[in-house]
Structures are given as C-alpha cells and as structure tokens.
Amino acid sequence: VFIDDHDVDFSLSKLEISDKFAEGGYISNGMAIRIPEKAEFIRFFTYWNDERRIDIDLHGVSVDKRGNISHVGWNSRAKDGTLVHSGDITHSNATEYIDIDLKRAVEDNIDTVQLNLNSFTNIPFSNIDTVFTGIQLLSRMNQIVNLHDSKNVVFRHDLDFKAISVDYGMIDIDNRVM
C-alpha cells in the first residue's frame, strides 16, 4: 500500500491493526490528516435518511490547555465561540453539523476537539437506509456547501456498522491535524 505523506503526518498517526470496534471489524482511522493552512473552519457533518423517523445527534467537546471543557450538541449549547452546532434535527432526510473556528480555537488556547455521533432513536447505523459522516474544510462559519462535493470534503464515511454511537475523531489544534 502506498500512502502519499503530503496530506498525512505519520509522526502523529497511530495504526494498530489489532484494535476492533465492539461489534467487530477493525478500526481503520488512525491517520493524522493534515489540515491545510488555507482552511479557516472545519465542519464535522452527518446526513441520514430512512422511511422511519430517525434522529442522529452530533456532539463536539473542546478542551483548552488548562483542562477546561466546553460542549456543544443536542443536549447542550449550540455555540461556545470555537464550536457552533447547526441545531438538533429530529427527523429523517436531515443533516447536522458542527463548525470549528480554527483561528478562534488558537486564540482561546484550545488544545483538542473531540467529535462524537450517536443514534438517539437507538437504531444501529447498519439498520438505517442511508447514514454517513465526514469532514469538510470551509472558508467561513455556517457556509452552505454540498455534502457530496469532493472539492471541500476531506473524507466521507458510510456508517454501516452495528453500533449506535461512535467517538469519531479528534482535532489537534496546535499540530493542525485531524
């Protein structure tokens, strides 16, 4: 396998082929993907659609260098300065996202941002007709962009495993990697 190290920082990556999800299957996302210098905002998003009423929720937790924690999500604030949640959507054919202001994160001495998504309706991701998540790079907060446009989507992941919740990833602000 050849990996172009232009977009990946191997020194900050962790690849352990023995790690597995609780329901089976190997964890395949241990690469530290570089955030381009031109990116001012990162959007963590999810889209879902099903004939049934499905509610997928996103959460973002930022931790500053003193250990102070801030949380945005359906059961918390929608905005905290560094993180902005799009709002809780409780039906199918919907999108939620969390925007991360990278400049403000540096100013606020944010160390990391942890990202999580879960099925509030307790339906495993594998039993939902369409559900995916991903990361986009944006030039401004609340920018309207197409979730399928490869020009701004760093990665997209179809959620086809049996879990109802996943701690999806972490943004390392100082090292500008995700």
Coordinates of C-alpha atoms in Angstrom, one line a residue:
V1 CA 0.0 0.0 0.0
F2 CA 1.4 3.4 -0.9
I3 CA 0.3 6.5 1.0
D4 CA 1.3 9.9 -0.1
D5 CA 2.6 11.6 3.0
H6 CA 1.8 15.1 1.7
D7 CA -1.6 15.0 3.5
V8 CA -0.8 12.7 6.3
D9 CA 1.5 13.2 9.3
F10 CA 2.9 9.8 10.2
S11 CA 4.6 11.0 13.3
L12 CA 1.2 11.9 14.8
S13 CA -0.6 8.8 13.4
K14 CA -1.4 5.6 15.2
L15 CA -2.2 2.5 13.3
E16 CA -2.9 -0.6 15.4
I17 CA -4.3 -3.4 13.3
S18 CA -5.5 -5.3 16.4
D19 CA -7.9 -2.6 17.5
K20 CA -11.6 -3.5 16.8
F21 CA -15.0 -1.9 17.2
A22 CA -17.1 -3.5 19.9
E23 CA -19.4 -5.1 17.3
G24 CA -16.5 -6.4 15.2
G25 CA -14.5 -5.0 12.3
Y26 CA -11.1 -3.3 12.5
I27 CA -10.8 0.4 13.3
S28 CA -9.3 1.9 10.1
N29 CA -9.0 5.6 11.0
G30 CA -5.7 6.2 12.9
M31 CA -4.1 8.5 10.4
A32 CA -3.3 12.1 11.4
I33 CA -4.6 14.0 8.4
R34 CA -3.1 17.5 8.0
I35 CA -5.4 20.5 8.0
P36 CA -4.4 22.8 5.1
E37 CA -3.2 26.3 6.2
K38 CA -5.9 27.9 4.0
A39 CA -8.6 26.2 5.9
E40 CA -10.2 28.5 8.5
F41 CA -13.1 26.3 9.6
I42 CA -13.7 22.6 9.8
R43 CA -17.2 21.1 9.5
F44 CA -18.0 17.7 11.1
F45 CA -21.3 16.6 9.5
T46 CA -23.7 13.8 9.3
Y47 CA -26.6 13.0 6.9
W48 CA -29.2 10.4 7.4
N49 CA -32.4 9.2 5.6
D50 CA -34.8 6.4 6.3
E51 CA -38.6 5.8 5.9
R52 CA -38.8 5.8 9.7
R53 CA -38.2 8.8 12.0
I54 CA -34.5 8.6 12.7
D55 CA -32.6 11.1 15.0
I56 CA -28.8 11.2 14.7
D57 CA -27.0 13.6 17.0
L58 CA -23.6 15.2 16.9
H59 CA -21.5 16.4 19.8
G60 CA -18.3 18.4 20.0
V61 CA -16.2 18.8 23.1
S62 CA -13.3 21.2 23.2
V63 CA -10.6 21.1 25.9
D64 CA -8.3 24.0 26.4
K65 CA -4.7 23.9 27.6
R66 CA -5.8 24.3 31.3
G67 CA -8.2 21.4 31.0
N68 CA -11.4 23.4 30.8
I69 CA -14.1 21.6 28.8
S70 CA -16.8 23.0 26.6
H71 CA -19.6 21.0 24.9
V72 CA -22.0 21.7 22.0
G73 CA -24.7 19.3 20.9
W74 CA -28.4 18.5 21.1
N75 CA -28.3 18.4 24.9
S76 CA -26.1 21.4 25.5
R77 CA -25.3 24.8 24.0
A78 CA -25.4 25.4 20.3
K79 CA -22.5 27.8 20.3
D80 CA -19.4 28.4 22.5
G81 CA -17.2 30.6 20.4
T82 CA -14.9 27.9 18.9
L83 CA -17.7 25.4 18.2
V84 CA -21.1 26.1 16.6
H85 CA -23.8 23.3 16.3
S86 CA -26.3 23.6 13.5
G87 CA -29.2 22.7 15.8
D88 CA -30.9 19.5 16.7
I89 CA -32.8 17.8 13.8
T90 CA -35.2 15.0 14.9
H91 CA -36.4 13.6 11.6
S92 CA -35.1 11.7 8.6
N93 CA -33.6 13.2 5.4
A94 CA -31.6 15.6 7.5
T95 CA -28.1 17.0 8.1
E96 CA -26.5 18.2 11.3
Y97 CA -23.0 19.7 11.6
I98 CA -20.6 21.3 13.9
D99 CA -18.3 24.0 12.7
I100 CA -14.9 24.5 14.3
D101 CA -13.4 28.0 14.1
L102 CA -9.6 27.2 13.9
K103 CA -8.5 30.8 14.4
R104 CA -10.7 31.3 17.4
A105 CA -9.5 27.9 18.8
V106 CA -5.9 29.1 18.8
E107 CA -6.9 32.4 20.4
D108 CA -8.9 30.5 23.1
N109 CA -6.0 28.2 23.7
I110 CA -8.0 25.1 22.7
D111 CA -5.9 22.0 22.7
T112 CA -8.2 19.4 21.2
V113 CA -11.8 19.0 19.9
Q114 CA -13.4 15.5 20.3
L115 CA -16.2 14.6 17.9
N116 CA -19.0 12.1 18.5
L117 CA -22.2 11.0 16.9
N118 CA -25.0 8.7 18.0
S119 CA -28.4 7.3 17.1
F120 CA -30.7 9.0 19.6
T121 CA -33.5 6.6 18.4
N122 CA -31.3 3.6 19.3
I123 CA -31.4 2.2 15.8
P124 CA -27.9 0.8 14.8
F125 CA -26.3 2.7 11.9
S126 CA -26.3 -0.6 9.9
N127 CA -30.2 -0.6 10.1
I128 CA -30.6 2.9 8.7
D129 CA -31.2 3.2 4.9
T130 CA -28.6 6.0 4.4
V131 CA -26.3 7.4 7.1
F132 CA -22.8 8.9 6.6
T133 CA -20.5 11.3 8.3
G134 CA -17.5 13.3 7.2
I135 CA -15.2 16.4 7.5
Q136 CA -15.3 19.4 5.2
L137 CA -12.9 22.4 5.0
L138 CA -14.6 25.8 4.9
S139 CA -13.7 29.4 4.4
R140 CA -16.4 30.8 6.8
M141 CA -18.7 29.7 9.6
N142 CA -22.1 28.4 8.6
Q143 CA -21.0 28.2 4.9
I144 CA -23.6 26.5 2.7
V145 CA -21.8 23.6 0.9
N146 CA -22.8 20.4 -0.8
L147 CA -22.0 17.3 1.3
H148 CA -21.2 15.4 -1.8
D149 CA -18.7 17.9 -3.3
S150 CA -15.2 16.3 -3.3
K151 CA -13.7 19.9 -3.6
N152 CA -14.4 20.5 0.1
V153 CA -14.9 17.1 1.6
V154 CA -11.7 15.7 3.2
F155 CA -13.4 12.4 3.8
R156 CA -16.8 10.8 3.9
H157 CA -17.6 7.6 5.8
D158 CA -20.7 5.5 5.3
L159 CA -21.8 4.3 8.7
D160 CA -22.7 0.6 8.1
F161 CA -21.7 -1.0 11.4
K162 CA -24.0 -2.2 14.2
A163 CA -23.1 0.5 16.8
I164 CA -25.5 3.3 17.9
S165 CA -22.7 5.6 19.0
V166 CA -19.1 6.3 17.9
D167 CA -16.4 8.7 19.2
Y168 CA -15.5 9.6 15.7
G169 CA -12.3 11.7 15.8
M170 CA -10.2 14.4 17.3
I171 CA -8.9 17.7 16.0
D172 CA -5.4 18.5 17.4
I173 CA -5.4 22.4 17.1
D174 CA -1.7 23.1 17.7
N175 CA -0.5 20.4 15.2
R176 CA -3.3 21.2 12.7
V177 CA -4.2 17.5 12.2
M178 CA -7.4 15.5 12.5

